[in-house]
Coordinates of C-alpha atoms and ligand atoms in Angstrom, one line a residue:
M1 CA -17.3 -10.6 -11.6
S2 CA -19.1 -9.3 -8.5
D3 CA -20.7 -5.9 -8.3
Y4 CA -20.9 -5.2 -4.6
L5 CA -19.6 -6.1 -1.3
R6 CA -22.7 -6.7 0.8
I7 CA -22.3 -6.4 4.5
R8 CA -24.9 -6.9 7.2
G9 CA -23.4 -4.9 10.1
G10 CA -24.1 -4.3 13.7
R11 CA -22.5 -7.4 15.1
P12 CA -19.1 -7.7 16.7
L13 CA -16.2 -9.5 14.9
N14 CA -14.7 -12.2 17.1
G15 CA -12.0 -14.8 16.6
H16 CA -8.6 -15.3 14.9
V17 CA -7.4 -14.2 11.5
S18 CA -4.0 -14.2 9.7
V19 CA -2.8 -11.2 7.8
S20 CA -1.5 -11.5 4.2
G21 CA 1.7 -10.3 2.6
S22 CA 2.2 -6.6 2.0
K23 CA 0.8 -5.2 -1.2
N24 CA 3.2 -2.2 -1.3
A25 CA 6.2 -4.5 -0.7
A26 CA 5.0 -7.0 -3.3
V27 CA 4.6 -4.4 -6.1
A28 CA 8.2 -3.2 -5.6
I29 CA 9.8 -6.6 -5.1
I30 CA 8.2 -8.3 -8.1
P31 CA 9.7 -5.8 -10.6
A32 CA 13.0 -5.8 -8.7
A33 CA 13.3 -9.5 -9.6
I34 CA 13.8 -8.7 -13.3
L35 CA 17.3 -7.3 -12.3
A36 CA 18.5 -10.9 -11.5
D37 CA 20.5 -13.1 -13.9
S38 CA 18.6 -16.2 -12.7
P39 CA 15.1 -17.0 -11.4
C40 CA 13.6 -15.6 -8.2
T41 CA 11.0 -17.2 -6.0
I42 CA 8.9 -14.7 -4.0
E43 CA 6.6 -16.0 -1.3
N44 CA 3.8 -14.7 0.9
L45 CA 2.4 -12.6 -2.0
P46 CA -1.2 -11.4 -1.5
D47 CA -3.8 -12.8 -3.9
I48 CA -4.8 -9.4 -5.2
D49 CA -5.3 -7.8 -8.6
D50 CA -2.1 -5.7 -8.4
V51 CA -0.1 -8.9 -8.2
Y52 CA -2.0 -10.5 -11.1
C53 CA -1.4 -7.3 -13.0
Y54 CA 2.3 -7.7 -12.5
R55 CA 2.2 -11.3 -13.5
D56 CA 0.6 -10.3 -16.8
I57 CA 3.1 -7.5 -17.3
L58 CA 6.2 -9.6 -16.7
S59 CA 4.8 -12.4 -19.0
F60 CA 4.1 -9.8 -21.7
L61 CA 7.7 -8.6 -21.4
G62 CA 9.0 -12.1 -22.1
A63 CA 9.7 -13.4 -18.6
D64 CA 8.7 -16.9 -17.6
V65 CA 6.2 -16.4 -14.6
E66 CA 4.2 -18.7 -12.5
F67 CA 2.0 -17.6 -9.7
A68 CA 0.0 -19.9 -7.4
K69 CA -0.8 -20.0 -3.7
G70 CA 1.0 -16.8 -2.9
V71 CA 4.3 -17.9 -4.6
M72 CA 5.6 -16.3 -7.7
R73 CA 8.5 -17.8 -9.6
I74 CA 10.0 -15.3 -12.1
D75 CA 12.7 -16.2 -14.6
P76 CA 13.5 -12.9 -16.2
R77 CA 16.1 -14.2 -18.7
G78 CA 13.6 -14.2 -21.6
I79 CA 12.7 -10.5 -21.2
N80 CA 13.2 -8.8 -24.6
K81 CA 10.7 -6.0 -24.6
N82 CA 11.2 -2.6 -22.9
E83 CA 7.9 -1.0 -23.9
L84 CA 4.6 -1.5 -22.1
P85 CA 1.1 -0.7 -23.5
Q86 CA -1.2 1.5 -21.5
E87 CA -3.9 -1.3 -21.1
L88 CA -1.4 -3.3 -19.0
V89 CA -0.1 -0.6 -16.7
G90 CA -3.0 1.8 -16.4
R91 CA -4.5 -0.2 -13.6
M92 CA -1.9 0.5 -11.0
R93 CA 0.5 3.1 -9.6
A94 CA 3.4 0.9 -9.0
S95 CA 4.0 0.1 -12.7
Y96 CA 6.6 2.8 -12.7
Y97 CA 9.0 0.6 -10.7
L98 CA 9.5 -1.1 -14.1
V99 CA 11.3 2.0 -15.3
P100 CA 14.6 1.6 -13.4
T101 CA 14.4 -2.2 -13.6
L102 CA 13.8 -2.5 -17.3
M103 CA 16.5 0.1 -17.8
G104 CA 18.8 -2.0 -15.7
R105 CA 18.1 -5.1 -17.7
L106 CA 17.8 -3.7 -21.3
G107 CA 19.4 -0.2 -21.1
S108 CA 16.1 1.7 -21.7
A109 CA 12.4 1.6 -20.7
H110 CA 9.2 3.1 -22.1
V111 CA 6.4 2.8 -19.5
P112 CA 3.1 4.8 -19.6
L113 CA 2.7 7.2 -16.7
P114 CA 1.3 5.4 -13.7
G115 CA -2.4 5.0 -12.9
G116 CA -3.6 3.9 -9.4
C117 CA -6.0 5.5 -6.9
D118 CA -7.1 9.1 -7.5
I119 CA -6.3 10.5 -4.1
G120 CA -4.7 13.7 -5.1
N121 CA -1.9 15.1 -7.2
R122 CA 0.6 12.3 -7.6
P123 CA 3.6 13.8 -9.4
I124 CA 6.8 11.8 -10.2
D125 CA 9.3 14.6 -10.3
Q126 CA 11.3 13.0 -7.5
T127 CA 11.6 9.7 -9.3
I128 CA 12.8 11.6 -12.4
K129 CA 15.3 13.5 -10.2
G130 CA 16.6 10.2 -8.7
L131 CA 17.1 8.6 -12.1
T132 CA 18.6 11.7 -13.8
S133 CA 21.0 12.2 -10.8
L134 CA 22.5 8.8 -11.7
G135 CA 22.9 9.9 -15.3
A136 CA 19.8 8.5 -17.0
R137 CA 18.1 10.5 -19.7
V138 CA 14.4 10.7 -18.8
D139 CA 11.4 12.4 -20.5
T140 CA 7.6 11.9 -20.3
D141 CA 6.7 12.8 -23.8
G142 CA 3.3 11.6 -25.0
G143 CA 2.4 10.3 -21.5
I144 CA 5.2 7.7 -21.5
I145 CA 8.1 7.7 -19.2
N146 CA 11.1 7.2 -21.5
A147 CA 14.3 6.4 -19.7
V148 CA 17.7 5.6 -21.1
R149 CA 20.9 4.7 -19.2
G150 CA 23.3 7.5 -20.3
D151 CA 27.0 6.9 -21.0
N152 CA 27.9 8.3 -17.6
Y153 CA 25.4 6.3 -15.7
G154 CA 26.7 5.8 -12.2
G155 CA 26.3 6.3 -8.4
N156 CA 25.6 9.9 -7.1
E157 CA 24.2 11.8 -4.2
V158 CA 20.4 12.1 -4.5
F159 CA 18.5 14.6 -2.3
L160 CA 14.8 14.0 -2.3
A161 CA 12.6 17.0 -1.7
M162 CA 10.3 14.9 0.4
P163 CA 10.5 11.4 1.7
S164 CA 8.5 9.9 -1.2
V165 CA 8.0 6.1 -1.1
G166 CA 7.9 5.8 -4.8
A167 CA 11.0 7.9 -5.5
T168 CA 13.0 6.2 -2.8
I169 CA 12.2 2.7 -4.3
N170 CA 12.8 3.9 -7.8
T171 CA 16.1 5.4 -6.9
M172 CA 17.2 2.3 -5.0
L173 CA 16.2 0.1 -8.0
A174 CA 18.2 2.4 -10.3
A175 CA 21.2 2.6 -8.0
V176 CA 21.8 -1.1 -7.6
H177 CA 22.9 -1.3 -11.3
A178 CA 24.7 2.1 -11.3
P179 CA 28.4 1.5 -10.8
G180 CA 29.7 3.3 -7.7
R181 CA 28.1 4.7 -4.6
T182 CA 24.7 6.3 -4.4
V183 CA 23.5 8.1 -1.3
I184 CA 19.8 8.8 -1.1
H185 CA 19.1 11.7 1.4
N186 CA 15.7 12.3 2.9
A187 CA 14.6 8.7 2.0
A188 CA 11.2 7.3 3.0
K189 CA 11.3 4.8 5.9
E190 CA 8.1 2.8 5.4
P191 CA 8.3 -1.0 6.1
H192 CA 8.1 -1.8 2.4
I193 CA 11.2 0.3 1.7
V194 CA 13.1 -1.9 4.1
D195 CA 11.6 -5.0 2.6
T196 CA 12.6 -4.0 -0.9
A197 CA 16.1 -3.2 0.3
N198 CA 16.3 -6.6 2.0
F199 CA 15.2 -8.4 -1.2
L200 CA 17.8 -6.5 -3.2
S201 CA 20.4 -7.5 -0.6
S202 CA 19.3 -11.1 -0.9
M203 CA 20.1 -10.9 -4.6
G204 CA 23.6 -9.7 -3.9
A205 CA 23.1 -5.9 -3.9
R206 CA 24.9 -3.8 -1.4
V207 CA 22.2 -1.6 0.3
K208 CA 22.7 -0.1 3.7
G209 CA 20.5 2.2 5.9
A210 CA 17.0 1.4 4.6
G211 CA 14.6 2.4 7.3
T212 CA 16.6 5.5 8.1
D213 CA 16.6 8.7 6.1
I214 CA 19.9 8.0 4.4
I215 CA 20.3 4.9 2.2
R216 CA 23.7 4.1 0.8
I217 CA 24.0 1.8 -2.2
D218 CA 27.2 0.4 -3.8
G219 CA 25.9 -0.4 -7.2
G220 CA 27.0 -2.2 -10.3
H221 CA 27.4 -5.7 -8.8
P222 CA 25.7 -8.6 -10.6
L223 CA 22.4 -9.6 -9.0
H224 CA 21.4 -13.3 -8.8
G225 CA 18.0 -15.0 -8.2
S226 CA 16.8 -15.3 -4.7
N227 CA 14.1 -16.9 -2.5
Y228 CA 12.3 -14.3 -0.5
A229 CA 9.1 -13.9 1.6
V230 CA 7.5 -10.5 1.7
I231 CA 6.5 -8.9 5.1
P232 CA 3.0 -8.9 6.4
D233 CA 0.8 -6.0 5.1
Q234 CA 0.9 -3.1 7.6
I235 CA -2.2 -1.5 6.1
E236 CA -4.3 -4.7 6.0
T237 CA -3.3 -5.4 9.6
G238 CA -4.4 -1.9 10.5
T239 CA -7.6 -2.2 8.6
L240 CA -8.5 -5.4 10.5
M241 CA -7.5 -3.9 13.8
I242 CA -9.8 -0.9 13.1
A243 CA -12.6 -3.2 11.9
A244 CA -12.3 -5.3 15.1
A245 CA -12.5 -2.2 17.3
A246 CA -15.2 -0.5 15.3
S247 CA -17.5 -3.6 15.5
R248 CA -16.8 -3.6 19.3
G249 CA -15.3 -7.1 18.8
D250 CA -12.4 -9.2 20.1
V251 CA -10.0 -10.2 17.3
T252 CA -6.6 -11.8 17.4
L253 CA -4.4 -11.1 14.4
H254 CA -1.6 -13.6 13.5
G255 CA 1.5 -13.1 11.4
T256 CA 1.8 -9.4 12.1
I257 CA 4.7 -7.1 12.9
P258 CA 3.5 -5.2 15.9
T259 CA 6.2 -2.5 15.7
H260 CA 4.9 -1.5 12.3
M261 CA 1.5 -0.8 14.0
E262 CA 2.7 1.5 16.8
S263 CA 1.2 4.7 15.5
L264 CA -2.2 3.1 15.1
T265 CA -2.0 1.2 18.4
A266 CA -1.3 4.5 20.2
K267 CA -4.4 6.1 18.6
L268 CA -6.6 3.1 19.4
L269 CA -5.5 3.0 23.0
E270 CA -6.3 6.8 23.2
M271 CA -9.8 6.0 22.1
G272 CA -10.2 3.4 24.8
V273 CA -9.6 0.2 22.7
Y274 CA -7.6 -2.6 24.3
V275 CA -4.6 -3.6 22.2
T276 CA -2.0 -6.1 23.3
D277 CA 0.7 -7.8 21.4
E278 CA 3.1 -10.7 21.8
D279 CA 5.6 -11.9 19.1
D280 CA 3.7 -11.7 15.8
I281 CA 0.2 -11.6 17.4
I282 CA -2.0 -8.5 18.1
R283 CA -5.2 -8.7 20.0
V284 CA -7.8 -5.9 19.7
R285 CA -10.9 -5.6 21.9
A286 CA -13.4 -2.9 22.3
S287 CA -16.8 -2.4 23.8
G288 CA -19.1 0.5 24.6
T289 CA -18.4 4.1 23.7
L290 CA -15.1 5.2 22.4
R291 CA -13.3 8.5 22.9
P292 CA -12.7 11.0 20.1
I293 CA -9.1 11.8 19.1
S294 CA -7.0 14.2 17.0
L295 CA -4.8 12.8 14.4
K296 CA -2.5 13.9 11.6
T297 CA -1.1 11.7 8.8
Q298 CA 2.6 11.6 8.5
V299 CA 5.3 9.6 6.8
Y300 CA 6.5 6.5 8.7
P301 CA 6.8 6.1 11.6
G302 CA 4.0 8.6 11.8
F303 CA 0.3 7.7 11.3
P304 CA -0.1 6.3 7.7
T305 CA -2.3 8.1 5.3
D306 CA -3.5 4.7 4.1
L307 CA -5.2 4.2 7.5
Q308 CA -6.7 7.6 7.8
Q309 CA -9.8 6.6 5.8
P310 CA -10.8 3.5 7.8
L311 CA -10.0 5.2 11.1
T312 CA -12.1 8.2 10.2
A313 CA -15.0 5.8 9.5
M314 CA -14.6 4.4 13.0
L315 CA -14.4 7.9 14.6
T316 CA -17.9 8.7 13.2
T317 CA -19.4 7.0 16.3
A318 CA -16.9 8.1 18.9
W319 CA -18.3 10.1 21.8
G320 CA -17.4 13.7 20.8
T321 CA -15.5 15.6 18.1
S322 CA -12.4 14.2 16.4
Y323 CA -10.0 16.2 14.1
V324 CA -8.3 14.3 11.3
T325 CA -5.7 16.2 9.3
E326 CA -4.4 14.7 6.0
T327 CA -0.9 15.9 5.1
I328 CA 0.1 13.5 2.4
F329 CA -2.7 13.4 -0.3
E330 CA -5.0 16.4 -0.5
S331 CA -7.9 14.5 -2.1
R332 CA -8.1 11.8 0.5
F333 CA -11.4 13.0 1.9
R334 CA -13.6 12.3 -1.1
Y335 CA -15.0 9.3 0.6
V336 CA -16.6 11.4 3.5
D337 CA -19.6 12.1 1.2
E338 CA -20.3 8.3 1.3
L339 CA -19.9 8.2 5.1
R340 CA -22.4 11.1 5.3
R341 CA -24.9 8.9 3.4
M342 CA -24.7 6.5 6.3
G343 CA -25.5 9.3 8.8
A344 CA -21.9 10.4 9.7
E345 CA -21.5 14.1 10.6
I346 CA -18.2 15.3 9.0
K347 CA -17.1 18.7 7.9
V348 CA -14.0 19.1 5.8
L349 CA -12.1 22.4 6.3
E350 CA -9.1 22.4 3.9
S351 CA -7.0 19.4 5.0
T352 CA -8.9 18.7 8.2
A353 CA -12.0 16.6 8.7
I354 CA -14.0 17.5 11.8
V355 CA -15.9 14.4 12.8
S356 CA -18.8 14.8 15.3
G357 CA -19.6 11.4 16.7
V358 CA -23.2 10.1 16.2
E359 CA -24.7 7.3 18.2
K360 CA -25.1 5.0 15.2
L361 CA -24.5 4.9 11.5
H362 CA -27.3 3.5 9.3
P363 CA -26.8 1.1 6.4
A364 CA -26.7 2.5 2.9
N365 CA -25.6 1.8 -0.7
V366 CA -22.2 3.5 -1.0
T367 CA -19.3 3.5 -3.4
A368 CA -15.6 3.0 -2.7
T369 CA -13.9 5.9 -4.4
D370 CA -10.4 4.4 -4.0
L371 CA -8.8 1.4 -2.3
R372 CA -8.6 2.7 1.3
A373 CA -12.0 4.5 0.9
G374 CA -13.2 0.9 0.3
A375 CA -11.7 0.0 3.7
A376 CA -13.5 3.0 5.2
M377 CA -16.8 1.8 3.7
I378 CA -16.2 -1.7 5.1
V379 CA -15.6 -0.4 8.6
A380 CA -18.7 1.9 8.4
A381 CA -20.9 -1.0 7.1
L382 CA -19.7 -3.3 9.9
M383 CA -20.9 -0.7 12.4
A384 CA -24.3 0.0 10.8
D385 CA -27.3 -2.2 11.8
G386 CA -28.6 -3.7 8.6
V387 CA -27.4 -4.3 5.0
S388 CA -25.1 -2.0 3.2
N389 CA -23.9 -2.6 -0.4
I390 CA -20.5 -1.2 -1.3
G391 CA -19.8 -0.5 -5.0
G392 CA -16.4 0.2 -6.6
I393 CA -15.1 -3.1 -5.4
Q394 CA -12.5 -3.2 -8.1
Y395 CA -10.5 -0.9 -5.8
I396 CA -10.9 -3.3 -2.9
L397 CA -9.9 -6.3 -5.0
R398 CA -6.7 -4.4 -5.9
G399 CA -5.4 -4.4 -2.4
Y400 CA -7.2 -6.6 0.1
E401 CA -6.8 -10.4 -0.2
H402 CA -10.1 -12.2 0.3
I403 CA -11.4 -9.6 2.7
D404 CA -14.9 -11.2 2.5
E405 CA -13.6 -14.6 3.7
K406 CA -11.5 -13.0 6.4
L407 CA -14.4 -11.1 7.8
R408 CA -16.7 -14.1 7.5
S409 CA -14.2 -16.2 9.5
L410 CA -14.6 -13.6 12.3
G411 CA -18.4 -13.9 12.2
G412 CA -19.1 -11.0 9.9
E413 CA -21.9 -11.3 7.3
V414 CA -19.9 -10.2 4.3
E415 CA -20.1 -11.4 0.7
Y416 CA -19.3 -10.3 -2.8
V417 CA -22.6 -10.3 -4.8
Ligands
LIG1 N1 5.4 13.5 -4.2 C1 5.8 14.5 -5.0 N2 6.7 14.2 -6.0 C2 7.1 12.9 -6.2 C3 6.6 11.9 -5.4 C4 5.7 12.2 -4.4 O1 5.5 15.7 -4.8 O2 7.9 12.7 -7.1 C5 4.4 13.8 -3.1 C6 3.0 13.2 -3.3 O3 2.2 14.1 -4.1 C7 2.5 13.0 -1.9 C8 3.8 12.6 -1.1 O4 4.9 13.1 -1.9 O5 2.0 14.2 -1.4 C9 4.0 11.2 -0.8 O6 4.0 10.4 -2.0 P1 4.7 9.0 -2.1 O7 5.6 9.1 -3.3 O8 5.4 8.7 -0.8 O9 3.6 8.0 -2.4 P2 3.5 6.8 -3.5 O10 4.8 6.2 -3.6 O11 2.8 7.3 -4.7 C10 3.0 5.0 -1.7 C11 1.9 3.9 -1.6 C12 0.6 4.6 -1.2 C13 0.8 5.4 0.1 C14 1.9 6.4 -0.1 C15 2.2 7.1 1.2 C16 2.7 2.2 -3.0 C17 2.5 1.5 -4.3 N3 1.8 3.2 -2.8 O12 2.5 5.8 -2.8 O13 -0.3 3.5 -1.0 O14 -0.4 6.1 0.4 O15 3.1 5.7 -0.5 O16 2.6 6.2 2.2 O17 3.6 1.9 -2.3 C18 -2.4 2.5 -1.0 O18 -1.8 1.5 -0.7 O19 -3.6 2.6 -0.9 C19 -1.6 3.7 -1.4 C20 -2.1 4.7 -2.1

């Protein structure tokens, strides 16, 4: 096991790189596969710890699972357990997608409350609301989500208080096996919501409207196994775009979906970065001094909170003052202390970071406090002349496939040590 990601920064990234499959789609689609009455094959999965964690969880539950070279074959027919131990699920947030899917398969589920990155208060009230609206009985006694399909389990209207990604996915996963029509109002619209809905449809589910704020599901139809490839990772794409621009490089990304990147592209253009795209290719070029910007995180199609951290790292050397307002997760500025150790000038006032650009960051030993904080540290280290060591790499390994190899292929001096 490595301890650090070591980066010798100060040189531009140049060349071509392919993006991996979406983490946040993968962690919803893998548990959805257990609703099928025959095996599923899921392709383009990223080689990251969250996917390995799911492989182990499904095997523990009794499924027959094979995972190699980005392809997972899941035969859920042997699943005979509906309880999960804390050690298996504590590592990730998305484990609670097993609540509606185990309930669909076995009638009830007992899943410890989710772990994942500590980026603020992460309640699950809207997931509980979704499941109980369909007639499930749910409690969280003793730190476990206990969910039982009630006698009157069936489709219903569900009004989410906010467009939560997790609650939208959990409600979709519960609705496909709830007889009758479910309508999710104020649904989240992120690309991984659409991908999960497409996967469910490929299994025979009837899901309409994913990607808009109303999703309609006609549930209760049997679901069969399917072959499906997950979409490219929006956040990995964005992280590599930012890394390319921050290093003042020239990088062409392959296998992307440029429309998913529009909010980031708009901000990069505003800073003076050149961004062009054609088909599934995005090219990012930057040189010299970049302009400061103001930015507010929002739900999709707004600027993603998951890219706030790496973009803020890049703004530390823009020419002037940038304002970054975080509206989704209140603790997503913990990493700025680490950026300050590299010479960044950042003040945080409530939910806004005021970033005064400095000429150069200097290298330092820093720690990733969560997954996307890890991305911020990588971007900052690429900009600083000299060697930085980034600790807390378990977070980076959770969500970025072979980031060291990808950056090396672009000329970066990056290695796990
Ligand atoms: N919220 C509630 N109640 C709920 C659910 C959410 O109040 O029941 C609030 C949260 O506190 C937060 C906001 O609603 O303020 C949005 O939370 P959401 O449920 O949308 O987030 P999530 O499903 O927990 C997913 C991603 C996150 C990403 C957010 C926002 C996965 C596995 N995780 O989290 O990804 O930041 O959506 O887009 O899909 C990451 O990849 O690093 C990551 C943290």
